[in-house]
Coordinates of C-alpha atoms and ligand atoms in Angstrom, one line a residue:
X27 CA -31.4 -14.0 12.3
X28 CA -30.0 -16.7 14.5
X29 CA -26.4 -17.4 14.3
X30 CA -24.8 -20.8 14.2
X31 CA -21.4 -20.3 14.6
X32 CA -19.3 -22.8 12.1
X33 CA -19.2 -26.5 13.7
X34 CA -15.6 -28.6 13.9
X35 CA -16.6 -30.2 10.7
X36 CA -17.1 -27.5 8.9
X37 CA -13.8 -26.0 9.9
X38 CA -12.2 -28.9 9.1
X39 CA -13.8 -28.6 5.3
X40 CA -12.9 -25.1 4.8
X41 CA -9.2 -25.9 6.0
X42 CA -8.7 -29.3 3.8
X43 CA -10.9 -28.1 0.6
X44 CA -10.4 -24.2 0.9
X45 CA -14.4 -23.8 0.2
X46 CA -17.6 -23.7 2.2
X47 CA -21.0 -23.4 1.5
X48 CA -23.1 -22.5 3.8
X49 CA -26.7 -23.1 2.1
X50 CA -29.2 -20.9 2.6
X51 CA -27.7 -18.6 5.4
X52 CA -29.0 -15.8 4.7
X53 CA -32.8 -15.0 4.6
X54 CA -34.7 -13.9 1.9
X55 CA -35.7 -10.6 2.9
X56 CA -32.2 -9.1 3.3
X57 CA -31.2 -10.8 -0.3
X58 CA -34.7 -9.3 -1.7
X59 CA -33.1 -5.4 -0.3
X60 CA -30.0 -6.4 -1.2
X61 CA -30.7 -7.1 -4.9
X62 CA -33.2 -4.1 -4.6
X63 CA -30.6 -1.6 -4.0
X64 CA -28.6 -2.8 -6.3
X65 CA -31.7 -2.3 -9.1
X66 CA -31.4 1.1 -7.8
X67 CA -28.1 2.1 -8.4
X68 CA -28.8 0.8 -11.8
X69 CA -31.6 3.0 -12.4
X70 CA -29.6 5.9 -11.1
X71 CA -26.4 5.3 -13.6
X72 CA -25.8 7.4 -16.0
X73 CA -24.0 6.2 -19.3
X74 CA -24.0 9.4 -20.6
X75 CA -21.7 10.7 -17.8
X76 CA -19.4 7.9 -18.4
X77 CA -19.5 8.1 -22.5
X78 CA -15.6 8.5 -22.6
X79 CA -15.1 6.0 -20.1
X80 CA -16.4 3.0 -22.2
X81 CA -16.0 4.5 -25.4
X82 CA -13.2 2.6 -27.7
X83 CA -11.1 6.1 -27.8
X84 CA -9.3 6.6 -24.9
X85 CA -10.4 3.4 -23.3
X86 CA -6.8 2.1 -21.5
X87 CA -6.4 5.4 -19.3
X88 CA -10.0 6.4 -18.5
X89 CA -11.0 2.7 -17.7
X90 CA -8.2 2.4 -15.8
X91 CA -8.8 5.3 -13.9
X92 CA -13.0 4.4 -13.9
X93 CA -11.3 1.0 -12.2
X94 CA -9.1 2.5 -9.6
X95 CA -11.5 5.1 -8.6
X96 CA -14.4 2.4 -7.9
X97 CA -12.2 1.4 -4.7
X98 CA -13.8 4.1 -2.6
X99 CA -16.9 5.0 -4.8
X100 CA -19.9 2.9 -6.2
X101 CA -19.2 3.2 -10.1
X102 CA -21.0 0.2 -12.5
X103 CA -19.1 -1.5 -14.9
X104 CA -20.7 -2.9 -18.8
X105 CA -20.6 -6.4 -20.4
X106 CA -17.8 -6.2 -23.0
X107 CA -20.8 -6.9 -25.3
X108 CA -23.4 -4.0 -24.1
X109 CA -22.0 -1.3 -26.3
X110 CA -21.9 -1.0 -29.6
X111 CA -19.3 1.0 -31.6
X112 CA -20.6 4.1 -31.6
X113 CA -20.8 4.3 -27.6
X114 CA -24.5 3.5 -27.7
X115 CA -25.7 0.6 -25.5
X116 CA -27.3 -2.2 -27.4
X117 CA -29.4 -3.5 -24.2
X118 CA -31.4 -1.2 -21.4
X119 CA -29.1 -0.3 -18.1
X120 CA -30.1 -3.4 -16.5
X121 CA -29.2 -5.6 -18.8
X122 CA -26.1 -4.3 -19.5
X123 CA -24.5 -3.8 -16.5
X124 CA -21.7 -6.4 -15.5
X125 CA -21.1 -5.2 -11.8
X126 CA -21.5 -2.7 -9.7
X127 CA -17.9 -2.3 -7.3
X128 CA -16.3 -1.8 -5.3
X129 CA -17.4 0.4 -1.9
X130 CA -20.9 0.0 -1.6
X131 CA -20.2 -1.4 1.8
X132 CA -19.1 2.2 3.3
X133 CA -21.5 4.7 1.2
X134 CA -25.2 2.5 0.4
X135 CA -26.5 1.9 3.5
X136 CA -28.4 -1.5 2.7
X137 CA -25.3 -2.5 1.2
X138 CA -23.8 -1.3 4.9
X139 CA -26.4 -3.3 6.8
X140 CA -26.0 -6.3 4.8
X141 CA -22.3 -6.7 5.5
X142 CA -22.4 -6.2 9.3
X143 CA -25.2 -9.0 9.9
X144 CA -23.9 -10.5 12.6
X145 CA -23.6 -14.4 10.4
X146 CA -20.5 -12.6 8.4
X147 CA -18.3 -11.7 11.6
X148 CA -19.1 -14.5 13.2
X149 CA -18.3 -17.0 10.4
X150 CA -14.9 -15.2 10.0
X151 CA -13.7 -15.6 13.6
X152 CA -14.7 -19.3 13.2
X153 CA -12.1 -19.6 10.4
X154 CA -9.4 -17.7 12.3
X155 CA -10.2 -14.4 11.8
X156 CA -9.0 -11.8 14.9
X157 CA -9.6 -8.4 13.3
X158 CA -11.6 -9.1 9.9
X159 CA -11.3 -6.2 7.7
X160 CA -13.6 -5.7 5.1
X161 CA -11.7 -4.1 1.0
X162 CA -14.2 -4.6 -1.6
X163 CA -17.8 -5.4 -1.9
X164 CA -18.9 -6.5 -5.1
X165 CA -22.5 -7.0 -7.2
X166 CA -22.0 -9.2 -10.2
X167 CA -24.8 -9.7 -12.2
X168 CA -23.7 -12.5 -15.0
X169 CA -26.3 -10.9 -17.5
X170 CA -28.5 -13.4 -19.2
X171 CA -27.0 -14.3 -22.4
X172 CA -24.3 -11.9 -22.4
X173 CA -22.5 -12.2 -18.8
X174 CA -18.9 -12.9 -19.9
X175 CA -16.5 -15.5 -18.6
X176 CA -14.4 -15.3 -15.4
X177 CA -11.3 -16.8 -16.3
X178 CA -9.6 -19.3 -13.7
X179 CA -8.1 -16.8 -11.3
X180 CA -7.0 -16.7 -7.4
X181 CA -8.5 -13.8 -5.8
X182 CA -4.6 -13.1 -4.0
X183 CA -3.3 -11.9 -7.6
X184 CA -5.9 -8.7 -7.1
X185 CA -5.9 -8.5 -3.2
X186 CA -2.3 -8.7 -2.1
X187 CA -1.2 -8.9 1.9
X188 CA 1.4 -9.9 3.2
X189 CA 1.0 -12.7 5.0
X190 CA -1.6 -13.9 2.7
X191 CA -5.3 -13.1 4.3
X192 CA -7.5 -12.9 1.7
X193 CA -11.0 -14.5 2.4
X194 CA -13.3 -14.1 -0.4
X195 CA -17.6 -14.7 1.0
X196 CA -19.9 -14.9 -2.1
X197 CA -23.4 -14.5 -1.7
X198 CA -26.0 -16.0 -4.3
X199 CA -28.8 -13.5 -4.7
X200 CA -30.1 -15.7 -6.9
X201 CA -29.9 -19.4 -7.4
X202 CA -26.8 -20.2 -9.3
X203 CA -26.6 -23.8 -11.3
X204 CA -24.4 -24.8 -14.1
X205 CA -27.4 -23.7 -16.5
X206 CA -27.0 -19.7 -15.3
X207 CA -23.2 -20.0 -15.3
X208 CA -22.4 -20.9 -11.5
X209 CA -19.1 -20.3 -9.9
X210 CA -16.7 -23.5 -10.0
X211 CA -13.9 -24.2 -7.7
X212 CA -11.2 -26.8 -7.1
X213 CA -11.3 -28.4 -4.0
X214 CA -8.2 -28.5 -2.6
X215 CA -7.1 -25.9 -5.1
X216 CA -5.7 -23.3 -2.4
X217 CA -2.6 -25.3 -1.9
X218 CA -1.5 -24.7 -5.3
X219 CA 1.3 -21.8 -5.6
X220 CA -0.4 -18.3 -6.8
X221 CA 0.4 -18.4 -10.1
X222 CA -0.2 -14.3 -11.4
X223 CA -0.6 -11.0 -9.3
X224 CA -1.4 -8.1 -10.6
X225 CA 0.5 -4.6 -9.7
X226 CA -0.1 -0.9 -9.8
X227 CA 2.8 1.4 -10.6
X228 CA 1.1 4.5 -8.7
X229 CA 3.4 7.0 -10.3
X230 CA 2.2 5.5 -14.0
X231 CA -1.4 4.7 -12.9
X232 CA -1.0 1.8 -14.8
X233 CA -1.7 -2.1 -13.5
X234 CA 0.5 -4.6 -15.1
X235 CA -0.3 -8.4 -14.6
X236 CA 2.9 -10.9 -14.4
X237 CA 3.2 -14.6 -14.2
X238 CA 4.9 -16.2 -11.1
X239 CA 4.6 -19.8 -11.5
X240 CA 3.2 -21.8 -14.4
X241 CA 1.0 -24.3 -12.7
X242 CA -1.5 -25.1 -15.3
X243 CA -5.3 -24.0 -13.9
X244 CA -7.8 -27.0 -13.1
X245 CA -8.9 -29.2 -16.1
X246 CA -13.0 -29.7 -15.7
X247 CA -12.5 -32.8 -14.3
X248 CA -10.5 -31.1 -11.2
X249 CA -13.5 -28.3 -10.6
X250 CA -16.6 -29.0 -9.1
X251 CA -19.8 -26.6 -9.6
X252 CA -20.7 -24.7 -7.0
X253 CA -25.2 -25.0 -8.0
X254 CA -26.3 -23.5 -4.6
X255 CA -30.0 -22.0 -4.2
X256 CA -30.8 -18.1 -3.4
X257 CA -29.2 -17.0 0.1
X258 CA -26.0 -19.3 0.1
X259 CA -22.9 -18.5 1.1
X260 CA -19.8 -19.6 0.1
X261 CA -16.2 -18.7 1.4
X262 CA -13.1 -19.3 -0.2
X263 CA -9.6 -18.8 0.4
X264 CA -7.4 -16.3 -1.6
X265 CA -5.6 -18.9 -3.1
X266 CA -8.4 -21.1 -4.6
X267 CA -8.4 -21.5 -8.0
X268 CA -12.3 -20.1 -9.2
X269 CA -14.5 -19.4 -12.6
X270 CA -17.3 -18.8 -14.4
X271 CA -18.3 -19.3 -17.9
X272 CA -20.0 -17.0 -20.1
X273 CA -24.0 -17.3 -19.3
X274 CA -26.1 -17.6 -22.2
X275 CA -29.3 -18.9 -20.2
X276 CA -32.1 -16.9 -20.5
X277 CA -31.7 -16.3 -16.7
X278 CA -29.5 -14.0 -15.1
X279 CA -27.7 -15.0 -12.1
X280 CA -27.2 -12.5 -9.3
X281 CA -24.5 -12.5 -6.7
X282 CA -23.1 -10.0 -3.9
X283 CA -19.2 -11.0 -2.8
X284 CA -17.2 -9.3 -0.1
X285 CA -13.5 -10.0 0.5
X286 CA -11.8 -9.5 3.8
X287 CA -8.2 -9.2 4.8
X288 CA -6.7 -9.6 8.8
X289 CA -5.9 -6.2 10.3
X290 CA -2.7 -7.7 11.1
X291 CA -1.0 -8.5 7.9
X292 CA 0.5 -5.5 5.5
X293 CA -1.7 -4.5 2.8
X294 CA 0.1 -4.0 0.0
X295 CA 1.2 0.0 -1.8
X296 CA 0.7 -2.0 -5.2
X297 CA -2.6 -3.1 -4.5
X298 CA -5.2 -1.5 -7.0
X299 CA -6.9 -1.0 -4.0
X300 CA -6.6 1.8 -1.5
X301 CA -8.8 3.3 0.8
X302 CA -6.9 6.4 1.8
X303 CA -9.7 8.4 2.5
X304 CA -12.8 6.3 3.6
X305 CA -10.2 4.1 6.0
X306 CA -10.8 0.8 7.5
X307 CA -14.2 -1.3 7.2
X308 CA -13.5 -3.4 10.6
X309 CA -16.4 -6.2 10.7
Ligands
FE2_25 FE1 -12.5 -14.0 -7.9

């Protein structure tokens, strides 16, 4: 794959809007074995062994725990609407699953190959990256006709360092348009003040999201779609405001994201995400 690093202009985007897309960066055959493998793990999950997880009794501790663990494991995660109430799913696996997370990166080796093509390093350096370090690698499926919404968020309320150094790179597997539920932004958005972060108190296991400023999230009219076809890439800063609305198309709407953090800056001991024993993903 050839590389072209990021030109002036497009520097100068990602720095004044906080979003780029890179269309079609990526070629086919690497999204066509990433979305492959992640058919796989699919096909490999086993509810059965998870029953209590996503069961309504006992759901706060063992989800939480199903969560926290994912940071240095490859665990799947339902649709809120994939089981019914007696535990039993109400669609097959892979239809029902709503991502896989969160450290496919270290332990699937396609998912390993795919992070360290040479187009992800280099476009990181080009936006001021010295020592990227790659945290989480997410698939998210957005499930025809039952994919929930992803409310307005900044991806720095999950992934805190200090300084701030979150970049988030989102992949479309598939083509993404406003009919499948695309992912919407607000340019200029990452100047707003992070408005929530969410906390682990370790010696409770238990996450608790708090409010730090009240800035209202976009109206529509402030968000622009992001409809970008199979292989795009877009990268976005920790502090841009994002969503995605429940997809009842017909059509499900694949994507792959990764989010990386500078070497240098603290990663914080509240963060639901540690990687004590699997260590540091440098890219
Ligand atoms: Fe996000």
């Amino acid at each position: 794959m050839s590389i072209t690093p990021l030109n002036a202009k497009q520097q100068q985007q990602y720095a004044e809007q906080g979003f780029l897309v890179l269309e079609k960066a990526v070629p086919g055959t690497e999204i066509n074995a990433l979305k492959s493998a992640a058919l796989e793990i699919v096909e490999k999950f086993d509810i059965n062994k998870q029953r209590t997880v996503f069961s309504t009794r006992d759901r706060d501790s063992g989800r939480d725990d199903y969560f926290f663990n994912s940071a240095e494991n490859i665990h799947c995660f339902l649709e809120e609407d994939a089981l019914a109430a007696n535990g039993e799913l109400l669609k097959p696996a892979e239809l029902a699953i709503n991502k896989i997370g969160h450290a496919m990166h270290d332990l699937d080796p396609v998912f390993n190959s795919f992070c360290r093509l040479p187009l992800f390093a280099q476009v990181l350096r080009d936006i001021g990256y010295q020592r990227p370090q790659l945290w989480q690698t997410m698939y998210i499926f957005k499930q025809p006709e039952i994919g929930g919404e992803v409310r307005w968020h900044q991806d720095a309320s999950y992934l805190i360092s200090d300084p701030p150094s979150v970049t988030g790179i989102w992949v479309a597997v598939e083509d993404a348009h406003k009919g499948n539920a695309c992912l919407w932004v607000q340019p200029g958005g990452h100047r707003s003040p992070l408005r929530e972060i969410y906390q682990v108190d370790w010696d409770k296991r238990k996450g608790t999201l708090t409010e730090l400023d009240n800035t209202p999230w976009p109206d529509v009219h402030e968000a622009v779609a992001v409809e970008v076809p199979a292989g795009s890439v877009v990268l976005f800063d920790n502090l841009m405001p994002h969503y995605s609305s429940q997809n009842l198309s017909e059509h499900s709407r694949h994507a792959f994201t990764m989010h990386v953090a500078s070497a240098d800056a603290d990663w914080s001991a509240e963060n639901w995400l540690q990687r004590p024993t699997l260590g540091p993903f440098d890219l």
